[in-house]
């Protein structure tokens, strides 16, 4: 991916790449934009196959991303997952999203987790006002996370994550108007899971909630006008029905909302209108607590617009004998809030310590023909060691001492 930038256009780079990171097909004045938007996209193939729903799904190595409250319920002593997705394949061939995560069980009711998210935005060639080459750069963003989850009761757990974020979109280019961004953030999560017999059927009912990326603003250009991180509230549920000893089916649903200020706009006025610019500068100067609390009531269009700021994710997962998985889902974002709308299809397999998941996205909606998310694929590889038995070893080994790893 190659771009030509004059010196005066360099400061536009961060904004353009941030928009590309979210793959928004349509961007208007009502769309909420943040720094490091890639943090809002589910990195693993299992969740993306179910419309990005994951806050209440059964715990795995990717609980670090979706909900640290699930870590107290993880089913293995150790687990790791590596995910990869070529990004915006219809536009370029050198952007990608990679994600490495894992956990280690500590004692009977808790686990530590860690993850690394890496977003490679490809190559940019810089040119000056005379169209002469002045160097190139490979912009990138990454986030390093450490998590801890604790099972407080047999059915309820909580968790917390600490995250370091670096967004380097302009490199060492000698320009005083642009710089790399750094931030620190925390996630808070809660998870509830309970088996229940309803009629003649055996069910597992799960509920999850998390607030992700509560942290400081990032300044790319003007330190007095920094950008908010994508602080996100996630609420979800997962209902699993055990049909028989070999077959299970799960229904999952998530609702997510950015806890950042809505931009100000008015009908018939451009973004450069003096009143619009002044109001948005005032909004950008809000403190983090004020922004979070005000995010439920600050949309210019009132309550109806607040509802349009909620993204919806839903999906199904069929499981045969904890061996084969078939998944499908749908993700919906309102047209004036980014217009990401797509169906998702996925397959998975688990065998002994090894697992593999794959996802394919099918854009829908008004811009499905030219949607940059078309042909997006995501692959996840899993490694699970020492499945925990009901009689948990006090030494934290899980199962019988010396037991071979199983799935």
Tab-separated table of C-alpha atoms in Angstrom:
chain	number	residue	atom	x	y	z
A	1	UNK	CA	0.000	0.000	0.000
A	2	UNK	CA	1.614	3.243	-1.123
A	3	UNK	CA	0.552	6.847	-0.574
A	4	UNK	CA	2.089	10.149	-1.587
A	5	UNK	CA	1.978	12.932	0.974
A	6	UNK	CA	3.152	16.490	0.831
A	7	UNK	CA	4.547	17.976	4.019
A	8	UNK	CA	1.271	19.772	4.675
A	9	UNK	CA	-0.694	16.557	4.306
A	10	UNK	CA	1.300	14.439	6.698
A	11	UNK	CA	-0.927	15.283	9.631
A	12	UNK	CA	-3.859	13.830	7.697
A	13	UNK	CA	-2.182	10.417	7.726
A	14	UNK	CA	-3.280	9.456	11.226
A	15	UNK	CA	-6.915	10.177	10.495
A	16	UNK	CA	-6.941	8.298	7.204
A	17	UNK	CA	-5.288	5.231	8.686
A	18	UNK	CA	-7.608	5.236	11.684
A	19	UNK	CA	-10.592	5.200	9.339
A	20	UNK	CA	-9.046	2.350	7.344
A	21	UNK	CA	-8.490	0.455	10.574
A	22	UNK	CA	-12.197	0.380	11.316
A	23	UNK	CA	-13.074	-0.452	7.697
A	24	UNK	CA	-15.967	2.004	7.801
A	25	UNK	CA	-17.616	2.118	4.419
A	26	UNK	CA	-19.284	5.447	5.038
A	27	UNK	CA	-18.066	8.194	7.318
A	28	UNK	CA	-20.198	11.224	8.110
A	29	UNK	CA	-20.433	13.814	10.842
A	30	UNK	CA	-22.490	11.520	13.109
A	31	UNK	CA	-19.863	8.757	13.113
A	32	UNK	CA	-17.928	8.450	16.369
A	33	UNK	CA	-14.171	8.227	15.773
A	34	UNK	CA	-11.463	7.384	18.311
A	35	UNK	CA	-7.759	6.689	18.442
A	36	UNK	CA	-6.639	3.079	17.831
A	37	UNK	CA	-10.039	1.857	16.539
A	38	UNK	CA	-8.566	-1.577	15.824
A	39	UNK	CA	-9.005	-2.287	19.553
A	40	UNK	CA	-12.758	-2.587	18.986
A	41	UNK	CA	-12.512	-5.484	16.514
A	42	UNK	CA	-12.609	-9.074	17.734
A	43	UNK	CA	-9.222	-10.574	16.794
A	44	UNK	CA	-10.075	-14.284	16.932
A	45	UNK	CA	-11.869	-16.469	14.408
A	46	UNK	CA	-14.351	-18.065	16.813
A	47	UNK	CA	-15.955	-14.806	17.946
A	48	UNK	CA	-15.803	-13.165	14.520
A	49	UNK	CA	-17.690	-16.181	13.117
A	50	UNK	CA	-20.510	-15.379	15.543
A	51	UNK	CA	-20.817	-11.721	14.605
A	52	UNK	CA	-18.053	-10.685	17.051
A	53	UNK	CA	-20.080	-11.839	20.076
A	54	UNK	CA	-17.753	-13.052	22.829
A	55	UNK	CA	-18.334	-11.393	26.194
A	56	UNK	CA	-20.385	-14.349	27.535
A	57	UNK	CA	-19.221	-17.285	25.394
A	58	UNK	CA	-17.522	-20.255	27.021
A	59	UNK	CA	-14.039	-19.281	28.312
A	60	UNK	CA	-10.953	-19.872	26.198
A	61	UNK	CA	-7.546	-18.262	25.641
A	62	UNK	CA	-9.178	-15.203	24.054
A	63	UNK	CA	-11.063	-14.320	27.248
A	64	UNK	CA	-8.265	-11.793	27.810
A	65	UNK	CA	-9.731	-9.697	24.995
A	66	UNK	CA	-13.460	-10.146	25.536
A	67	UNK	CA	-13.939	-10.404	29.272
A	68	UNK	CA	-11.253	-11.034	31.928
A	69	UNK	CA	-14.053	-12.133	34.269
A	70	UNK	CA	-14.149	-15.442	32.357
A	71	UNK	CA	-10.578	-16.364	33.328
A	72	UNK	CA	-11.625	-17.922	36.635
A	73	UNK	CA	-13.704	-20.488	34.687
A	74	UNK	CA	-11.172	-21.594	32.065
A	75	UNK	CA	-11.221	-25.364	31.388
A	76	UNK	CA	-7.478	-26.043	30.993
A	77	UNK	CA	-4.387	-25.571	33.093
A	78	UNK	CA	-2.643	-23.778	30.207
A	79	UNK	CA	-3.917	-22.493	26.897
A	80	UNK	CA	-2.630	-20.301	24.067
A	81	UNK	CA	-4.083	-18.986	20.832
A	82	UNK	CA	-2.633	-17.282	17.759
A	83	UNK	CA	-4.917	-15.437	15.312
A	84	UNK	CA	-4.199	-13.785	11.977
A	85	UNK	CA	-6.285	-11.810	9.501
A	86	UNK	CA	-5.203	-10.116	6.256
A	87	UNK	CA	-6.898	-6.722	6.499
A	88	UNK	CA	-8.887	-4.819	3.824
A	89	UNK	CA	-7.992	-7.363	1.170
A	90	UNK	CA	-10.045	-5.555	-1.487
A	91	UNK	CA	-7.911	-2.428	-1.061
A	92	UNK	CA	-4.382	-3.590	-0.299
A	93	UNK	CA	-2.265	-6.684	0.177
A	94	UNK	CA	0.067	-5.615	2.991
A	95	UNK	CA	-2.183	-4.845	5.970
A	96	UNK	CA	-2.839	-7.430	8.660
A	97	UNK	CA	-4.100	-7.958	12.191
A	98	UNK	CA	-2.299	-10.476	14.443
A	99	UNK	CA	-3.218	-11.529	17.966
A	100	UNK	CA	-1.437	-13.791	20.465
A	101	UNK	CA	-3.086	-14.644	23.784
A	102	UNK	CA	-2.984	-17.213	26.540
A	103	UNK	CA	-3.554	-18.005	30.193
A	104	UNK	CA	-2.269	-20.125	33.054
A	105	UNK	CA	-4.535	-21.415	35.809
A	106	UNK	CA	-3.419	-20.512	39.347
A	107	UNK	CA	-5.019	-22.553	42.102
A	108	UNK	CA	-8.593	-23.712	41.791
A	109	UNK	CA	-10.442	-20.463	41.086
A	110	UNK	CA	-8.144	-18.010	39.327
A	111	UNK	CA	-5.957	-17.549	36.269
A	112	UNK	CA	-3.499	-15.063	34.815
A	113	UNK	CA	-3.698	-14.132	31.145
A	114	UNK	CA	-1.689	-12.099	28.660
A	115	UNK	CA	-2.034	-10.966	25.054
A	116	UNK	CA	-0.364	-9.042	22.259
A	117	UNK	CA	-2.367	-7.370	19.487
A	118	UNK	CA	-0.362	-6.136	16.465
A	119	UNK	CA	-1.815	-4.156	13.569
A	120	UNK	CA	0.416	-3.688	10.517
A	121	UNK	CA	-0.823	-0.905	8.211
A	122	UNK	CA	1.536	-1.568	5.323
A	123	UNK	CA	3.998	0.757	3.620
A	124	UNK	CA	3.644	4.507	3.088
A	125	UNK	CA	5.917	6.503	0.769
A	126	UNK	CA	6.412	10.156	1.698
A	127	UNK	CA	6.904	12.907	-0.893
A	128	UNK	CA	7.468	16.614	-0.501
A	129	UNK	CA	5.661	19.509	-2.171
A	130	UNK	CA	7.721	18.983	-5.332
A	131	UNK	CA	6.680	15.314	-5.491
A	132	UNK	CA	10.192	14.116	-4.613
A	133	UNK	CA	10.646	10.990	-2.531
A	134	UNK	CA	11.719	11.741	1.025
A	135	UNK	CA	11.501	8.289	2.577
A	136	UNK	CA	9.015	5.614	3.506
A	137	UNK	CA	7.564	4.171	6.678
A	138	UNK	CA	5.577	1.159	7.863
A	139	UNK	CA	2.948	2.449	10.358
A	140	UNK	CA	1.877	0.049	13.062
A	141	UNK	CA	-0.096	-0.188	16.275
A	142	UNK	CA	0.160	-2.684	19.116
A	143	UNK	CA	-1.313	-3.356	22.536
A	144	UNK	CA	0.168	-5.503	25.317
A	145	UNK	CA	-2.247	-6.756	27.976
A	146	UNK	CA	-1.927	-8.574	31.318
A	147	UNK	CA	-5.084	-9.944	32.972
A	148	UNK	CA	-6.269	-11.663	36.123
A	149	UNK	CA	-9.594	-13.403	36.691
A	150	UNK	CA	-11.059	-14.780	39.917
A	151	UNK	CA	-14.013	-17.094	40.395
A	152	UNK	CA	-15.759	-15.646	43.477
A	153	UNK	CA	-18.444	-18.333	43.680
A	154	UNK	CA	-19.274	-21.493	41.760
A	155	UNK	CA	-21.169	-19.367	39.230
A	156	UNK	CA	-19.771	-15.817	39.327
A	157	UNK	CA	-16.358	-14.359	38.535
A	158	UNK	CA	-14.674	-10.997	38.007
A	159	UNK	CA	-11.497	-9.908	36.258
A	160	UNK	CA	-9.255	-6.981	35.463
A	161	UNK	CA	-6.756	-6.205	32.693
A	162	UNK	CA	-3.978	-3.645	32.353
A	163	UNK	CA	-2.943	-2.570	28.841
A	164	UNK	CA	-0.156	-0.578	27.198
A	165	UNK	CA	-1.006	0.846	23.768
A	166	UNK	CA	1.311	2.346	21.171
A	167	UNK	CA	0.106	3.864	17.923
A	168	UNK	CA	2.941	4.816	15.565
A	169	UNK	CA	1.392	6.133	12.349
A	170	UNK	CA	4.045	8.594	11.155
A	171	UNK	CA	7.425	7.221	12.251
A	172	UNK	CA	10.488	9.416	12.662
A	173	UNK	CA	9.611	11.774	9.837
A	174	UNK	CA	10.864	15.263	10.699
A	175	UNK	CA	7.589	17.093	11.164
A	176	UNK	CA	6.546	18.893	14.319
A	177	UNK	CA	2.851	18.485	13.578
A	178	UNK	CA	2.676	14.723	14.060
A	179	UNK	CA	3.897	12.228	16.635
A	180	UNK	CA	3.373	8.686	17.891
A	181	UNK	CA	0.734	8.034	20.521
A	182	UNK	CA	1.051	6.110	23.788
A	183	UNK	CA	-1.613	5.190	26.301
A	184	UNK	CA	-2.328	2.981	29.301
A	185	UNK	CA	-5.751	1.479	29.919
A	186	UNK	CA	-7.634	-1.022	32.066
A	187	UNK	CA	-10.529	-3.424	31.431
A	188	UNK	CA	-13.075	-4.575	34.000
A	189	UNK	CA	-15.149	-7.708	33.505
A	190	UNK	CA	-17.772	-9.898	35.167
A	191	UNK	CA	-19.102	-13.318	34.162
A	192	UNK	CA	-21.927	-15.558	35.401
A	193	UNK	CA	-22.468	-19.152	34.325
A	194	UNK	CA	-24.970	-21.703	35.614
A	195	UNK	CA	-26.195	-25.119	34.481
A	196	UNK	CA	-29.946	-25.549	34.592
A	197	UNK	CA	-32.532	-28.177	33.692
A	198	UNK	CA	-35.459	-26.678	31.832
A	199	UNK	CA	-38.170	-29.186	31.045
A	200	UNK	CA	-36.316	-32.249	29.830
A	201	UNK	CA	-33.336	-30.308	28.528
A	202	UNK	CA	-29.955	-29.478	30.077
A	203	UNK	CA	-28.823	-25.894	29.524
A	204	UNK	CA	-25.955	-23.639	30.444
A	205	UNK	CA	-26.950	-19.994	30.923
A	206	UNK	CA	-24.151	-17.430	30.830
A	207	UNK	CA	-24.072	-13.641	31.128
A	208	UNK	CA	-21.116	-11.314	30.707
A	209	UNK	CA	-20.300	-7.630	31.034
A	210	UNK	CA	-17.121	-5.670	30.506
A	211	UNK	CA	-15.811	-2.145	30.077
A	212	UNK	CA	-12.687	-2.094	27.930
A	213	UNK	CA	-9.978	0.521	27.274
A	214	UNK	CA	-10.545	2.896	30.179
A	215	UNK	CA	-7.466	5.049	29.757
A	216	UNK	CA	-5.812	8.311	28.870
A	217	UNK	CA	-6.282	10.153	25.570
A	218	UNK	CA	-3.760	9.941	22.728
A	219	UNK	CA	-2.340	13.054	21.039
A	220	UNK	CA	-1.165	12.586	17.439
A	221	UNK	CA	-0.788	16.244	16.532
A	222	UNK	CA	-2.045	18.853	19.004
A	223	UNK	CA	-1.401	17.958	22.691
A	224	UNK	CA	-4.285	20.276	23.567
A	225	UNK	CA	-6.681	18.319	21.373
A	226	UNK	CA	-6.048	14.593	21.994
A	227	UNK	CA	-8.248	11.686	20.871
A	228	UNK	CA	-10.176	9.372	23.166
A	229	UNK	CA	-9.398	5.678	23.331
A	230	UNK	CA	-12.302	3.417	22.246
A	231	UNK	CA	-13.672	2.861	25.754
A	232	UNK	CA	-16.368	0.237	25.150
A	233	UNK	CA	-19.218	-1.223	27.192
A	234	UNK	CA	-20.086	-4.813	26.285
A	235	UNK	CA	-23.104	-6.761	27.546
A	236	UNK	CA	-23.878	-10.274	26.384
A	237	UNK	CA	-25.444	-13.645	26.963
A	238	UNK	CA	-24.841	-17.200	25.760
A	239	UNK	CA	-27.335	-20.062	26.073
A	240	UNK	CA	-26.086	-23.587	25.389
A	241	UNK	CA	-28.457	-26.538	24.944
A	242	UNK	CA	-27.081	-30.062	25.361
A	243	UNK	CA	-29.117	-32.048	22.864
A	244	UNK	CA	-27.450	-35.358	23.780
A	245	UNK	CA	-24.009	-36.541	24.852
A	246	UNK	CA	-22.579	-35.740	21.411
A	247	UNK	CA	-24.428	-32.632	20.248
A	248	UNK	CA	-24.673	-29.103	21.657
A	249	UNK	CA	-25.867	-25.820	20.232
A	250	UNK	CA	-25.222	-22.327	21.572
A	251	UNK	CA	-27.013	-19.065	20.896
A	252	UNK	CA	-24.979	-15.919	21.680
A	253	UNK	CA	-25.811	-12.213	21.659
A	254	UNK	CA	-23.779	-9.079	22.465
A	255	UNK	CA	-24.599	-5.375	22.550
A	256	UNK	CA	-21.711	-2.880	22.569
A	257	UNK	CA	-21.496	0.891	22.914
A	258	UNK	CA	-18.593	3.320	22.773
A	259	UNK	CA	-18.367	5.310	26.018
A	260	UNK	CA	-16.905	8.380	24.313
A	261	UNK	CA	-18.577	11.673	23.366
A	262	UNK	CA	-20.808	11.831	20.321
A	263	UNK	CA	-19.654	14.429	17.782
A	264	UNK	CA	-21.717	17.579	17.398
A	265	UNK	CA	-23.276	18.342	14.024
A	266	UNK	CA	-26.249	20.235	12.669
A	267	UNK	CA	-28.373	19.797	9.599
A	268	UNK	CA	-27.060	21.636	6.556
A	269	UNK	CA	-23.747	22.658	8.179
A	270	UNK	CA	-20.352	21.251	7.283
A	271	UNK	CA	-17.713	20.050	9.741
A	272	UNK	CA	-15.871	23.338	9.118
A	273	UNK	CA	-18.779	25.462	10.244
A	274	UNK	CA	-17.405	27.741	13.052
A	275	UNK	CA	-20.109	26.705	15.525
A	276	UNK	CA	-19.656	22.999	14.756
A	277	UNK	CA	-15.861	23.231	15.078
A	278	UNK	CA	-16.097	25.145	18.363
A	279	UNK	CA	-18.551	22.660	19.870
A	280	UNK	CA	-16.450	19.654	18.828
A	281	UNK	CA	-13.290	21.210	20.291
A	282	UNK	CA	-15.188	21.627	23.549
A	283	UNK	CA	-16.337	18.006	23.397
A	284	UNK	CA	-12.782	16.794	22.728
A	285	UNK	CA	-11.626	18.576	25.868
A	286	UNK	CA	-13.914	16.603	28.178
A	287	UNK	CA	-12.348	14.584	30.972
A	288	UNK	CA	-12.557	10.784	30.852
A	289	UNK	CA	-15.191	10.454	33.663
A	290	UNK	CA	-17.295	13.196	32.093
A	291	UNK	CA	-17.036	11.578	28.668
A	292	UNK	CA	-18.066	8.128	29.952
A	293	UNK	CA	-21.038	9.393	31.971
A	294	UNK	CA	-22.154	11.774	29.246
A	295	UNK	CA	-21.928	9.189	26.473
A	296	UNK	CA	-25.423	7.895	27.301
A	297	UNK	CA	-27.159	11.225	26.683
A	298	UNK	CA	-25.034	13.489	24.462
A	299	UNK	CA	-26.076	12.457	20.926
A	300	UNK	CA	-27.395	15.486	18.993
A	301	UNK	CA	-30.362	13.411	17.794
A	302	UNK	CA	-31.454	12.499	21.318
A	303	UNK	CA	-32.475	9.068	22.592
A	304	UNK	CA	-33.123	7.634	19.122
A	305	UNK	CA	-29.565	8.439	18.099
A	306	UNK	CA	-28.207	6.980	21.336
A	307	UNK	CA	-29.884	3.708	20.384
A	308	UNK	CA	-28.234	3.853	16.935
A	309	UNK	CA	-24.850	4.015	18.665
A	310	UNK	CA	-25.346	0.480	20.006
A	311	UNK	CA	-23.772	-2.231	17.833
A	312	UNK	CA	-25.476	-5.627	17.835
A	313	UNK	CA	-23.797	-9.030	17.434
A	314	UNK	CA	-25.431	-12.426	17.356
A	315	UNK	CA	-24.551	-15.951	16.373
A	316	UNK	CA	-24.958	-19.712	16.621
A	317	UNK	CA	-22.404	-22.416	17.374
A	318	UNK	CA	-23.034	-26.120	16.790
A	319	UNK	CA	-20.661	-28.495	18.573
A	320	UNK	CA	-20.316	-32.196	17.774
A	321	UNK	CA	-18.590	-34.188	20.503
A	322	UNK	CA	-16.284	-31.255	21.419
A	323	UNK	CA	-14.558	-32.075	18.132
A	324	UNK	CA	-16.244	-30.281	15.225
A	325	UNK	CA	-17.804	-26.795	15.286
A	326	UNK	CA	-20.001	-24.958	12.802
A	327	UNK	CA	-20.704	-21.263	13.383
A	328	UNK	CA	-22.626	-18.381	11.880
A	329	UNK	CA	-23.459	-14.863	12.920
A	330	UNK	CA	-24.288	-11.284	12.041
A	331	UNK	CA	-22.881	-7.885	13.031
A	332	UNK	CA	-24.885	-4.668	12.727
A	333	UNK	CA	-23.757	-1.056	12.973
A	334	UNK	CA	-26.117	1.795	12.045
A	335	UNK	CA	-25.460	3.364	8.592
A	336	UNK	CA	-24.728	6.829	10.011
A	337	UNK	CA	-22.448	5.401	12.716
A	338	UNK	CA	-20.014	3.543	10.468
A	339	UNK	CA	-22.221	1.169	8.439
A	340	UNK	CA	-20.345	-2.048	9.221
A	341	UNK	CA	-22.900	-4.759	8.478
A	342	UNK	CA	-21.921	-8.297	7.623
A	343	UNK	CA	-22.771	-11.956	7.987
A	344	UNK	CA	-20.069	-14.342	9.167
A	345	UNK	CA	-19.468	-18.047	8.625
A	346	UNK	CA	-16.961	-20.274	10.384
A	347	UNK	CA	-15.722	-23.780	11.042
A	348	UNK	CA	-13.639	-25.179	13.883
A	349	UNK	CA	-11.988	-28.390	15.003
A	350	UNK	CA	-10.488	-29.563	18.306
A	351	UNK	CA	-8.312	-32.665	18.624
A	352	UNK	CA	-6.309	-33.460	21.754
A	353	UNK	CA	-4.186	-30.363	22.495
A	354	UNK	CA	-4.743	-28.743	19.093
A	355	UNK	CA	-7.544	-26.536	17.755
A	356	UNK	CA	-8.170	-24.596	14.553
A	357	UNK	CA	-10.874	-22.021	13.699
A	358	UNK	CA	-11.598	-20.143	10.493
A	359	UNK	CA	-13.996	-17.318	9.571
A	360	UNK	CA	-15.199	-15.679	6.370
A	361	UNK	CA	-17.090	-12.351	6.326
A	362	UNK	CA	-19.878	-11.529	3.853
A	363	UNK	CA	-20.722	-7.785	3.798
A	364	UNK	CA	-24.385	-6.823	3.573
A	365	UNK	CA	-26.308	-3.547	3.592
A	366	UNK	CA	-26.318	-0.633	1.182
A	367	UNK	CA	-22.590	-0.780	0.399
A	368	UNK	CA	-22.105	-4.535	0.159
A	369	UNK	CA	-20.821	-4.358	-3.430
A	370	UNK	CA	-17.772	-2.213	-2.609
A	371	UNK	CA	-17.411	-2.907	1.101
A	372	UNK	CA	-13.702	-3.081	2.105
A	373	UNK	CA	-14.557	-5.945	4.497
A	374	UNK	CA	-15.382	-8.220	1.558
A	375	UNK	CA	-13.312	-11.419	1.435
A	376	UNK	CA	-12.021	-10.889	4.986
A	377	UNK	CA	-10.801	-14.140	6.512
A	378	UNK	CA	-9.535	-14.847	10.005
A	379	UNK	CA	-7.633	-17.905	11.238
A	380	UNK	CA	-7.002	-18.944	14.860
A	381	UNK	CA	-4.809	-21.768	16.127
A	382	UNK	CA	-5.234	-23.078	19.698
A	383	UNK	CA	-3.099	-25.151	22.041
A	384	UNK	CA	-4.777	-26.483	25.200
A	385	UNK	CA	-2.909	-28.442	27.877
A	386	UNK	CA	-4.142	-30.401	30.900
A	387	UNK	CA	-7.912	-30.357	30.957
A	388	UNK	CA	-9.196	-29.725	34.463
A	389	UNK	CA	-11.263	-32.422	36.131
A	390	UNK	CA	-14.008	-31.782	38.661
A	391	UNK	CA	-11.657	-32.931	41.428
A	392	UNK	CA	-9.143	-30.137	40.991
A	393	UNK	CA	-5.689	-31.002	42.248
A	394	UNK	CA	-4.706	-28.724	45.151
A	395	UNK	CA	-1.323	-28.292	43.489
A	396	UNK	CA	-3.104	-26.634	40.565
A	397	UNK	CA	-2.295	-29.423	38.121
A	398	UNK	CA	-5.895	-30.166	37.176
A	399	UNK	CA	-6.953	-33.799	36.890
A	400	UNK	CA	-4.897	-36.771	37.875
A	401	UNK	CA	-1.188	-36.221	38.379
A	402	UNK	CA	0.695	-37.314	35.281
A	403	UNK	CA	-2.460	-37.370	33.143
A	404	UNK	CA	-1.814	-36.936	29.426
A	405	UNK	CA	-3.134	-33.712	27.900
A	406	UNK	CA	-6.651	-34.032	26.586
A	407	UNK	CA	-9.222	-31.721	25.100
